[in-house]
Coordinates of C-alpha atoms and ligand atoms in Angstrom, one line a residue:
X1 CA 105.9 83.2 99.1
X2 CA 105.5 87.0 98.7
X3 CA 105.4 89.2 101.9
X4 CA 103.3 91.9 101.9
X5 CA 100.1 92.6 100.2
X6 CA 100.6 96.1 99.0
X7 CA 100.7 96.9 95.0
X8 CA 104.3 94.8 94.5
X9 CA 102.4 92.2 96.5
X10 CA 99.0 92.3 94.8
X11 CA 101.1 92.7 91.2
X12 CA 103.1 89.7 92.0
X13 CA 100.7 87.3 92.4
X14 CA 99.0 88.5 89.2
X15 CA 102.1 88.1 87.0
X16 CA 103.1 85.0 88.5
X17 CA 99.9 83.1 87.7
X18 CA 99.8 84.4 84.9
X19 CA 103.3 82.7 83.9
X20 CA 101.5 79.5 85.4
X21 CA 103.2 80.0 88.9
X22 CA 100.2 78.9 90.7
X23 CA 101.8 77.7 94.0
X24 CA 101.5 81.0 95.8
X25 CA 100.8 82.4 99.4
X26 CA 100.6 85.6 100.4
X27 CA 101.4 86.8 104.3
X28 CA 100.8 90.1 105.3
X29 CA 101.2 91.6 108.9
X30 CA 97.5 94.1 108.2
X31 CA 94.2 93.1 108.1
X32 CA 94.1 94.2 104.5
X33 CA 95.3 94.8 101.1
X34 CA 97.0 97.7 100.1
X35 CA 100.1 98.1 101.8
X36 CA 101.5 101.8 102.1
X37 CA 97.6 103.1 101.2
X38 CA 96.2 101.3 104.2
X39 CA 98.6 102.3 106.6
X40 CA 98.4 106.0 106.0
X41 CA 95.4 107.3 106.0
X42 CA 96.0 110.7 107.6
X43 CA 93.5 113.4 106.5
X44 CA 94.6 114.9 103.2
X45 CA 96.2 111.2 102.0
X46 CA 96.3 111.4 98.2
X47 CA 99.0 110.3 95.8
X48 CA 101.6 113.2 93.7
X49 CA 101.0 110.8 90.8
X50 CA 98.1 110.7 88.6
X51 CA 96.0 108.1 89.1
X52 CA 96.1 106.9 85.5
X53 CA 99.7 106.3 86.1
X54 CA 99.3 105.4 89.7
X55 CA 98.2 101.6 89.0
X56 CA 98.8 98.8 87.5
X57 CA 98.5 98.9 83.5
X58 CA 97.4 95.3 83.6
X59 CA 94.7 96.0 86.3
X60 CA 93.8 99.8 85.3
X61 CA 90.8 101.9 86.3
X62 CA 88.6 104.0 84.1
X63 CA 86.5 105.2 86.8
X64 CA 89.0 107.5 88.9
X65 CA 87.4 110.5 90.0
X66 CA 89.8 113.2 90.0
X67 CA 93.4 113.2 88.2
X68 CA 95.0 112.9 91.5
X69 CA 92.9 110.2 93.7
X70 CA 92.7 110.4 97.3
X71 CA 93.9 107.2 99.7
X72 CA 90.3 105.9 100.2
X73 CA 89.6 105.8 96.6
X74 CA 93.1 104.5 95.6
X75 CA 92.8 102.0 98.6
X76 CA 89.5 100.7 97.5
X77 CA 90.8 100.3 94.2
X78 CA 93.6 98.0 95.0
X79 CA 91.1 96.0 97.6
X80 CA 89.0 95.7 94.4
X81 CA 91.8 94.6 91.8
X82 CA 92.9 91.9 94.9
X83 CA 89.5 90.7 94.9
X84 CA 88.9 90.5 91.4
X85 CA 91.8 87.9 91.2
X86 CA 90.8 86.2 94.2
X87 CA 94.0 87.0 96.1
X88 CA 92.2 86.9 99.4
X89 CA 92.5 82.6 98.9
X90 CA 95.8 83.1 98.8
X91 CA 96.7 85.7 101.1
X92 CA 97.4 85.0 105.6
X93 CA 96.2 88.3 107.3
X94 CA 97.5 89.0 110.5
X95 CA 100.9 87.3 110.0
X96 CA 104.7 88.9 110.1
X97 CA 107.4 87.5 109.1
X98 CA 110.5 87.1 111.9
X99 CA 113.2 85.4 109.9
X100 CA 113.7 84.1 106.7
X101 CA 117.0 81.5 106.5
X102 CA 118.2 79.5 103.4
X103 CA 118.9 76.2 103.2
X104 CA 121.1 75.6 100.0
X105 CA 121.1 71.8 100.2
X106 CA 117.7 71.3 100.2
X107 CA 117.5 75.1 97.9
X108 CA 114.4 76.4 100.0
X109 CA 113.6 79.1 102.3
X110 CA 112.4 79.0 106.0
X111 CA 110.5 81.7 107.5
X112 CA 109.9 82.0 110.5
X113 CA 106.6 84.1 111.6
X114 CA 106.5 86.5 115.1
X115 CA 104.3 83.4 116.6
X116 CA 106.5 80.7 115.7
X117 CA 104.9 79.8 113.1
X118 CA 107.2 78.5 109.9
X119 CA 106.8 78.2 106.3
X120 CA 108.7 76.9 103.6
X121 CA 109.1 78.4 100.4
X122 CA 111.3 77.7 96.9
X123 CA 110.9 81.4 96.2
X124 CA 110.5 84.6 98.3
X125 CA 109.4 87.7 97.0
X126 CA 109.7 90.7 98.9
X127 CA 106.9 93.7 98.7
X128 CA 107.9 95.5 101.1
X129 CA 109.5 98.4 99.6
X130 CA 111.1 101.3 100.8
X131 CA 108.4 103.1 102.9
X132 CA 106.8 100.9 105.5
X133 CA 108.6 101.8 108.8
X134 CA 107.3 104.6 110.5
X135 CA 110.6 106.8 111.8
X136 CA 109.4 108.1 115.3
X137 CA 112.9 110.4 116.5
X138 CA 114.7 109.8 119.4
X139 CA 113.9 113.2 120.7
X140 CA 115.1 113.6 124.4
X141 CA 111.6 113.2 126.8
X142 CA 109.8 111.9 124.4
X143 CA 108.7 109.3 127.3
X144 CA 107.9 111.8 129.7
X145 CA 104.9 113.2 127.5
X146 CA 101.5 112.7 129.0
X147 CA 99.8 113.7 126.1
X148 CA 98.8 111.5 123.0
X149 CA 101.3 110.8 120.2
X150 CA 100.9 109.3 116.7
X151 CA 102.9 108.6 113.5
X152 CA 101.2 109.6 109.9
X153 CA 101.5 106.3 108.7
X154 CA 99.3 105.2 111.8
X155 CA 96.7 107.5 112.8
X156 CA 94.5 107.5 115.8
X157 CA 91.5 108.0 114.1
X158 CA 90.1 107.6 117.4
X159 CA 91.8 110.3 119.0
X160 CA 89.0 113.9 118.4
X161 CA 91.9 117.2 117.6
X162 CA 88.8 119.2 118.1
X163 CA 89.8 122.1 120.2
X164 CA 93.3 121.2 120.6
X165 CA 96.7 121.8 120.8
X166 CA 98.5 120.0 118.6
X167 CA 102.1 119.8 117.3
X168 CA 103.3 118.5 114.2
X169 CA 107.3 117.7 113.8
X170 CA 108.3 117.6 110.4
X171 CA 107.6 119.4 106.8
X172 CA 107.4 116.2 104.0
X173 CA 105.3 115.0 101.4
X174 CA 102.9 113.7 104.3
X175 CA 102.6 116.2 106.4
X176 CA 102.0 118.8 103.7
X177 CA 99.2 116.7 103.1
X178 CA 97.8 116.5 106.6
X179 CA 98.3 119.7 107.9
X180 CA 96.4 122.2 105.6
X181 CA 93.8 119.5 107.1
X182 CA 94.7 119.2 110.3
X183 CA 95.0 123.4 110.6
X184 CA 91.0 123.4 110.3
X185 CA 90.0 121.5 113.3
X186 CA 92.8 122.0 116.1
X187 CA 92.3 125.1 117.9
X188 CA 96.3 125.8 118.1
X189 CA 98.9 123.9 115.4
X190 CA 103.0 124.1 116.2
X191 CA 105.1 122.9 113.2
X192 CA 108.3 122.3 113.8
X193 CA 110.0 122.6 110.7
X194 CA 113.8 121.3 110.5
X195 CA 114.2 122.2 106.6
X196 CA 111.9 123.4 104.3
X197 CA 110.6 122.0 100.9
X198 CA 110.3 123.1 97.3
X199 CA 106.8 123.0 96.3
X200 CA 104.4 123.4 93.6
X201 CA 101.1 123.9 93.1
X202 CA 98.8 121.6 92.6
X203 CA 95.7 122.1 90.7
X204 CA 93.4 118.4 90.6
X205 CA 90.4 118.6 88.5
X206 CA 87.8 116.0 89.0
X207 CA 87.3 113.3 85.4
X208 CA 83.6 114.5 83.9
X209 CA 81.1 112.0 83.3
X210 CA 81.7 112.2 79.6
X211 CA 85.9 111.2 80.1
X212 CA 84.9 108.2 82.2
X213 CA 82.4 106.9 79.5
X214 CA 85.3 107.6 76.6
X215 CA 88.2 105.5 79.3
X216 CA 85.6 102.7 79.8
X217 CA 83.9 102.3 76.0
X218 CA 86.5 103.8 73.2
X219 CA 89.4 101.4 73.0
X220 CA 92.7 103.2 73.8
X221 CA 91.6 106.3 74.7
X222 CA 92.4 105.4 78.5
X223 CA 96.0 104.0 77.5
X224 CA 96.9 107.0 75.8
X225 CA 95.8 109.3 78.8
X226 CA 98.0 107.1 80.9
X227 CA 100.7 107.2 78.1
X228 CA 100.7 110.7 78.0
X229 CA 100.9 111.0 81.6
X230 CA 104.2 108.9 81.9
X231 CA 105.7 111.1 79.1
X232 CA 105.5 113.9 80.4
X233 CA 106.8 112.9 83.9
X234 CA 109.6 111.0 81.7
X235 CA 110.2 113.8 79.9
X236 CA 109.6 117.5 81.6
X237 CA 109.9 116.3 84.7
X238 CA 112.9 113.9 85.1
X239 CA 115.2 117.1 83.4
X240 CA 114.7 118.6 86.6
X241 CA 116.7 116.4 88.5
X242 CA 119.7 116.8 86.3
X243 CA 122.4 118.6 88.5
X244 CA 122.8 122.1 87.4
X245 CA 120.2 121.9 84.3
X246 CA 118.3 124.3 82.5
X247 CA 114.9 122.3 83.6
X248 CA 116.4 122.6 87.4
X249 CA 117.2 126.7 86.9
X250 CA 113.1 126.8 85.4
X251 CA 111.9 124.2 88.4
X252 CA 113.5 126.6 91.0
X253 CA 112.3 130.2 89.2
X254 CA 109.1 128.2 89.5
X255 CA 109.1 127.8 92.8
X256 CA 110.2 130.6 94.1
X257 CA 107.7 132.6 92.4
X258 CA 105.0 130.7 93.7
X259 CA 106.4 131.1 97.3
X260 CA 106.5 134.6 96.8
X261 CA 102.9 135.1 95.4
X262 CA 101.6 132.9 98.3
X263 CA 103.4 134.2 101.3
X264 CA 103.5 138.4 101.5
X265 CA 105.0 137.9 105.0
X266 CA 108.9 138.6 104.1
X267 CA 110.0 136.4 107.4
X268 CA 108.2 133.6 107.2
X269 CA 108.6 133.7 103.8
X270 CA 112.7 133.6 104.4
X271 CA 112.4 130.5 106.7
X272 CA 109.7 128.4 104.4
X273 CA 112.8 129.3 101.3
X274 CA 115.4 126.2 100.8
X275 CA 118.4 126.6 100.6
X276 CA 119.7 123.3 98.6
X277 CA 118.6 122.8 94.9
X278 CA 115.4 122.0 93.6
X279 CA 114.6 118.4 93.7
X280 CA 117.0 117.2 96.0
X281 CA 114.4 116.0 98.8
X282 CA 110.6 115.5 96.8
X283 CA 109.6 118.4 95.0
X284 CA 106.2 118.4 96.4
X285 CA 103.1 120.0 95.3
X286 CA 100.1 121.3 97.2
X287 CA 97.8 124.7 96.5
X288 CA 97.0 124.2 100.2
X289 CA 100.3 124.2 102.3
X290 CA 101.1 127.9 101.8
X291 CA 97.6 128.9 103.2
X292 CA 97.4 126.8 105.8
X293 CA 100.6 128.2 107.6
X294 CA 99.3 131.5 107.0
X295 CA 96.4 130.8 109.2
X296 CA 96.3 132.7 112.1
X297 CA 95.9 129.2 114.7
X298 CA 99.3 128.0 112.9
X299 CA 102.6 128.8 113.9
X300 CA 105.6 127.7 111.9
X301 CA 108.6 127.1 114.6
X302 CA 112.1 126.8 113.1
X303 CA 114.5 126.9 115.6
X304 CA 114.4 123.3 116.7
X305 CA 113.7 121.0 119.0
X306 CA 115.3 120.8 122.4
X307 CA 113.4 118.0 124.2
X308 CA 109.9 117.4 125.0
X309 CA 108.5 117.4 129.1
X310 CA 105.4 116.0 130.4
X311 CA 103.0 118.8 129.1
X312 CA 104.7 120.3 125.8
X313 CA 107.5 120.5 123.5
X314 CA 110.7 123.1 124.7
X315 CA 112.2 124.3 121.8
X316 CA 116.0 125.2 121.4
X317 CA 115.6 128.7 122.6
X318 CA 114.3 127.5 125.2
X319 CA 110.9 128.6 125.3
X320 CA 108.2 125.7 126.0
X321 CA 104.6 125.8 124.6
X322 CA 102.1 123.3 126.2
X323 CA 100.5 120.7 123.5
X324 CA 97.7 117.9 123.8
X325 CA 98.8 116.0 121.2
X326 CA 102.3 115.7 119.2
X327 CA 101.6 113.9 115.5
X328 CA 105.0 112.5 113.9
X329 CA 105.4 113.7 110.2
X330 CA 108.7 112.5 110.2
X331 CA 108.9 110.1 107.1
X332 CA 109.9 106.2 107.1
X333 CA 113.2 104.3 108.1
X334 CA 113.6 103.9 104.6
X335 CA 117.6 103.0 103.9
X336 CA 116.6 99.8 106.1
X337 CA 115.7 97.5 103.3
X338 CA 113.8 94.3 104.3
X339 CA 114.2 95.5 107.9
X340 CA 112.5 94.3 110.6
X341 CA 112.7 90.9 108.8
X342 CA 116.0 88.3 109.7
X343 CA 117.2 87.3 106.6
X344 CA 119.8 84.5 106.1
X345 CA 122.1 83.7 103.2
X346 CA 123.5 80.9 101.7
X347 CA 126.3 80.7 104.0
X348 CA 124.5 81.5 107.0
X349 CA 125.6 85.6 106.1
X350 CA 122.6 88.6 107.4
X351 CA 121.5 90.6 104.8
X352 CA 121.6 93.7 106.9
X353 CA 125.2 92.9 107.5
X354 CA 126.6 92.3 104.1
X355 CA 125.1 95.6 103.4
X356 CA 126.8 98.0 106.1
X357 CA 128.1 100.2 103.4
X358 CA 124.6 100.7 102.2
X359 CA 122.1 98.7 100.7
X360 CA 122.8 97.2 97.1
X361 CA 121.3 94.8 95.0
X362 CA 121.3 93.3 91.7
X363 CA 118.9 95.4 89.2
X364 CA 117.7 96.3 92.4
X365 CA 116.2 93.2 93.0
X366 CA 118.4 90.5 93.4
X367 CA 121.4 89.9 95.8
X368 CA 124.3 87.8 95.6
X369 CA 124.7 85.3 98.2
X370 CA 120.7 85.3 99.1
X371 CA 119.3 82.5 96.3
X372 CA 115.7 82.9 95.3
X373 CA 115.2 86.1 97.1
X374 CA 113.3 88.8 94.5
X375 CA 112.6 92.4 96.0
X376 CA 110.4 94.7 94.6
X377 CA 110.7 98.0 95.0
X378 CA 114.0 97.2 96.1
X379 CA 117.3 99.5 96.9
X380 CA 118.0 102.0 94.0
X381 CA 114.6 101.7 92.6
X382 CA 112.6 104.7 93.9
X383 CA 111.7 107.5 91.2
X384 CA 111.6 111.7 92.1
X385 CA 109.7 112.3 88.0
X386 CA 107.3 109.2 87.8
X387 CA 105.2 106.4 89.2
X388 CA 106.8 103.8 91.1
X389 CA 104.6 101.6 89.9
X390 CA 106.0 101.2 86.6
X391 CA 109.2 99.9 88.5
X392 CA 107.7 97.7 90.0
X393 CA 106.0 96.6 86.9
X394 CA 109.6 96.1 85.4
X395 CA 110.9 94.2 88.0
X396 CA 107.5 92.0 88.2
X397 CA 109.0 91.4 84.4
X398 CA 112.3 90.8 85.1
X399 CA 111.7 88.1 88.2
X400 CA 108.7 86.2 86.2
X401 CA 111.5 85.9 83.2
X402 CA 114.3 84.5 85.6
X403 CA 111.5 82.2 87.0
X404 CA 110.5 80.6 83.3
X405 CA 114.4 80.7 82.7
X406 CA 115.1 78.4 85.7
X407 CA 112.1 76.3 85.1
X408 CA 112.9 75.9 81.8
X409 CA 117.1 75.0 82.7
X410 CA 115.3 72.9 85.9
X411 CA 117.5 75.4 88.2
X412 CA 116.0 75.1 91.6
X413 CA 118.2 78.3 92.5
X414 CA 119.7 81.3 91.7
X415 CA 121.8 84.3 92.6
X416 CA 123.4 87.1 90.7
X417 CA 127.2 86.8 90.2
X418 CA 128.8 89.0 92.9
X419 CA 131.3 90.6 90.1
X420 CA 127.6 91.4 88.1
X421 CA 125.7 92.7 91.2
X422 CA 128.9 95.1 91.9
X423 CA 129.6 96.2 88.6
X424 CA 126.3 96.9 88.4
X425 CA 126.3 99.1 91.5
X426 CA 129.2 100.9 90.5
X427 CA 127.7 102.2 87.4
X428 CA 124.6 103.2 89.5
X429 CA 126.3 105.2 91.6
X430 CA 128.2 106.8 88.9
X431 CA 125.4 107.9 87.3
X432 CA 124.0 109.1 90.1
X433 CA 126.7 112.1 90.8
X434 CA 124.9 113.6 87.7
X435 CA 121.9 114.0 89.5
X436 CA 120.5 116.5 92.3
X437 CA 119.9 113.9 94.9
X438 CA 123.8 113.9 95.6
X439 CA 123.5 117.4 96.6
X440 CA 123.8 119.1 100.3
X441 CA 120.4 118.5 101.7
X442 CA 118.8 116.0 104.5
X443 CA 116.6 113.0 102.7
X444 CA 115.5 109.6 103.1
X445 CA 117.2 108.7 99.8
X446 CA 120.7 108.6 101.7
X447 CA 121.8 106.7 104.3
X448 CA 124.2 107.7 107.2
X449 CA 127.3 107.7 104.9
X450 CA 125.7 110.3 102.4
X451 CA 124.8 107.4 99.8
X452 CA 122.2 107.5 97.9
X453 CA 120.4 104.2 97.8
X454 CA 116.8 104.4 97.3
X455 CA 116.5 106.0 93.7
X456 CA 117.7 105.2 90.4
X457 CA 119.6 107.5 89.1
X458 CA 118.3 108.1 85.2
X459 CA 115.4 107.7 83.6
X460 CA 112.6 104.8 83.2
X461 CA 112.8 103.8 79.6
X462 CA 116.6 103.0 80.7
X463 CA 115.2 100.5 83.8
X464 CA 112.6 98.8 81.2
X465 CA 114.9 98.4 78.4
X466 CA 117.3 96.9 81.0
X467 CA 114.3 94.8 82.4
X468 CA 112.6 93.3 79.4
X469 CA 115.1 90.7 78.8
X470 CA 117.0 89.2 82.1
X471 CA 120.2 89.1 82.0
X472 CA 120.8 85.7 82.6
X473 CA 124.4 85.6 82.3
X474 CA 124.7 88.0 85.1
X475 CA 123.4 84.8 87.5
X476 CA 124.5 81.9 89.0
X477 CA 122.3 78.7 88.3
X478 CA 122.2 75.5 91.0
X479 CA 121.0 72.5 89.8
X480 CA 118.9 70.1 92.1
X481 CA 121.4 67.7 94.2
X482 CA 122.0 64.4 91.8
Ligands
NAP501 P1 109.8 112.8 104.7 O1 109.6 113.4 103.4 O2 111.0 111.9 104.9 O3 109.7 113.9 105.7 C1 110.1 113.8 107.1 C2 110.1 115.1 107.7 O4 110.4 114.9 109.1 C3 111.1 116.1 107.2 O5 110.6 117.4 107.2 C4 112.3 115.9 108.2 O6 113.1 117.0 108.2 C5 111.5 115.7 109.4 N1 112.2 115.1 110.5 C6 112.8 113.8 110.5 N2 113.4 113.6 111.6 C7 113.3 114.7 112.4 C8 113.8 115.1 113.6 N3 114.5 114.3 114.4 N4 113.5 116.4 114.1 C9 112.7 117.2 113.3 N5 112.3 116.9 112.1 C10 112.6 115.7 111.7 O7 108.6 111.8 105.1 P2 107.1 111.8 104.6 O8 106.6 113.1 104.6 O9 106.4 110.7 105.4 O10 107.3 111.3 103.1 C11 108.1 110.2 102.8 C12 107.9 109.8 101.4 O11 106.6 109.1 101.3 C13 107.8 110.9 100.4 O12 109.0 111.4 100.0 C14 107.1 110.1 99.3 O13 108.0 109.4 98.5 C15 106.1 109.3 100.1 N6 104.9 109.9 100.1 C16 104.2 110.0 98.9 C17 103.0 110.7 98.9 C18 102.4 110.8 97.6 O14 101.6 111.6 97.4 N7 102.7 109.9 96.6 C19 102.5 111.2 100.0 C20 103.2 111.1 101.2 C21 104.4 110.5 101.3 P3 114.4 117.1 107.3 O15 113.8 117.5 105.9 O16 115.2 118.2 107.9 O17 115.1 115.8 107.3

């Protein structure tokens, strides 16, 4: 059973049939394929990573337009890559899963859906990664507001900003996306910026006719593009996010100087200047952001939030300004893995529970006590230099090996070793203090206790070298009842 029909879920079912896993079922709680790119499709939605790099290497496409692809086109290209292997056969629309329990004697898994519905599954695979619950904050009044509110990751394309006055609350990779956007059509725009970010330009020149012809007709031409992609994110980007490093002293010079060319105004330019390192939060990069909150209908409000009242937002010097409509930029609850979905261990133990220090897992996959439970995209996985989708890609790897391994032992289950999974962890977070995310700065890669436990902490070649070969000796094996 795989939940969730983004890229981990699409991917999944791919790899598994290709091993000759071909008792699969897909349930997703959309109408559609894609996962994170059909839920936001906010104006401006388009992916940091090159779209060469951005997708599957098994399932690639030599047609992209541009080097960095916008949501409908990278949307449209994972419907495509679905219906080329006939997922849709396979795949429940429509249908979220409640609870998931494990019965060891009988070494299966029961969901349970929101209807009532249940399933039973040997295997669960989990694709529902780190970014898939919108985070809508608990801002006194929020109730109160007559107007019309909205999350990113779920936009009222029905609701016309035309002529309005419109608020934005928050400054991320989204809504540096949204609002240059966004700034065009509203005829007032409030952003409420709690801390800004480091960004970069972005220059995105569309492929020519004559590229496209080379990626689809001269063999390796379109590898090597993607190669060269991934080594330069591997490495001159990931150098960045070494703690104190000469690539972090060039990233921040960078910066700086392209704040300064782009914003004369000395004040704003102060207040749009962070004051943690480079690379702690996403670098992000836009050619647009900087313009857009120079535009005279745009006003960038730093002092905070107080509450919000029927008509408008008061901010914490006190002043109110009236708004129509307040749109939610405020990121994902991302240090909630697996969340909103029950799951139950081998001895009866929540998942969410046995992770109150922080979510862990095995490779970032696999967690003791929770047999036959694979999650991709998992804690500790998420990248700052490069495309998660070659994670993903290793850990599609990693489960389809532990799979053959079990089939070929006749293991109906397995679970890592809790010594392994810790061990394991321990070195993670060691070699995280090396790197910038560790630093003094609000992001989604930390939970309340200031660990960090979405990202992995060094560089990719050390994940896929880890991932080729599973390290079976790390696991637990059950054997069928005799
Ligand atoms: P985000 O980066 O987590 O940004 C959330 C923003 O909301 C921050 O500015 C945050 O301020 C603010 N915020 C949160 N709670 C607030 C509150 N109570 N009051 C005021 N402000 C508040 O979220 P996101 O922009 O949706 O991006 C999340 C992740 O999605 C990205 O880092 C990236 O991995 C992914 N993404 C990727 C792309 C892409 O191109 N590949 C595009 C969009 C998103 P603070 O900074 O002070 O916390």
């Amino acid at each position: 059973m795989i939940i969730g029909a983004g890229v981990s879920g699409i991917g999944s079912a791919i790899k598994l049939r290709e091993a000759g896993f071909n008792d699969l079922h897909i349930v997703e709680k959309s109408d559609s394929f894609g996962g994170t790119w059909h839920d936001n499709s906010y104006p401006g939605a388009s992916c940091d990573v090159p779209a060469h790099l951005y997708s599957l290497s098994f399932a690639p496409n030599p047609n992209w337009s541009v080097h960095y692809a916008g949501q409908p086109e990278i949307l449209a290209h994972f419907q495509k890559v679905a219906e080329d292997h006939h997922l849709p056969d396979i795949t429940s629309f429509g249908t979220e899963i409640a609870s998931a329990v494990w019965d060891h004697d009988n070494a299966e898994w029961t969901l349970r859906t929101t209807t009532g519905d249940t399933i039973v599954a040997d295997v669960v695979i989990s694709g529902l990664g780190q970014l898939n619950r919108p985070n809508i904050p608990d801002i006194e009044g929020l109730g109160s507001f007559r107007g019309t509110t909205f999350h990113s990751a779920r936009w009222n394309h029905e609701h016309d900003l035309t002529g309005k006055h419109v608020a934005v609350i928050g400054t991320g990779a989204s809504a540096i996306q949204f609002v240059p956007e966004v700034a065009k059509q509203v005829d007032h725009l409030d952003l409420y910026q709690r801390s800004p970010n480091w960004v970069l330009p972005r220059v995105n020149p569309p492929y020519g006719q004559a590229r496209k012809w080379a990626f689809r007709h001269v063999p390796g031409v379109r590898w090597l593009h993607r190669a060269a992609i991934w080594a330069k994110f591997e490495w001159l980007v990931g150098p960045v996010f070494n703690s104190g490093g000469v690539s972090n002293k060039k990233a921040t010079e960078a910066a700086t100087k392209f704040l300064t060319e782009s914003v004369p105004d000395e004040k704003l330019r102060a207040r749009l200047l962070p004051d943690y390192p480079i690379g702690c939060t996403r670098i992000l990069g836009s050619s647009s952001w900087y313009p857009a909150l120079q535009q005279p209908n745009v006003e960038v409000i730093t002092s905070g939030i107080s509450r919000i009242v029927a008509d408008g937002i008061i901010d914490s010097d006190g002043r109110h300004r009236r708004v129509d409509t307040i749109i939610f930029g405020t990121g994902f609850r991302t240090t909630e893995f697996l969340s909103p979905i029950d799951f139950r261990g081998r001895d009866g133990q929540s998942i969410h529970d046995s992770w109150g220090d922080g979510a862990e897992a095995h490779m970032g996959t696999t967690a003791s006590g929770f047999p036959n439970l694979f999650m991709l995209y998992g804690p500790n996985t998420n990248l700052g230099h490069n495309s998660i989708i070659f994670m993903i890609e290793q850990q599609l790897r990693y489960i389809v090996g532990l799979l053959e391994k079990m089939r070929k032992l006749g293991l109906v289950a397995l679970e890592p070793r809790p010594e392994a999974q810790a061990s394991y962890n321990e070195w993670v977070q060691e070699q995280m203090k090396k790197r910038v995310w560790v630093a003094d700065c609000s992001s989604w890669y930390k939970n309340d206790s200031g660990k960090v436990v979405n990202n992995w902490p060094t560089s990719t070649v050390k994940y896929w070298r880890r991932c080729r070969k599973p390290d079976f000796d790390s696991y637990i094996g059950y054997r069928p009842p005799s």
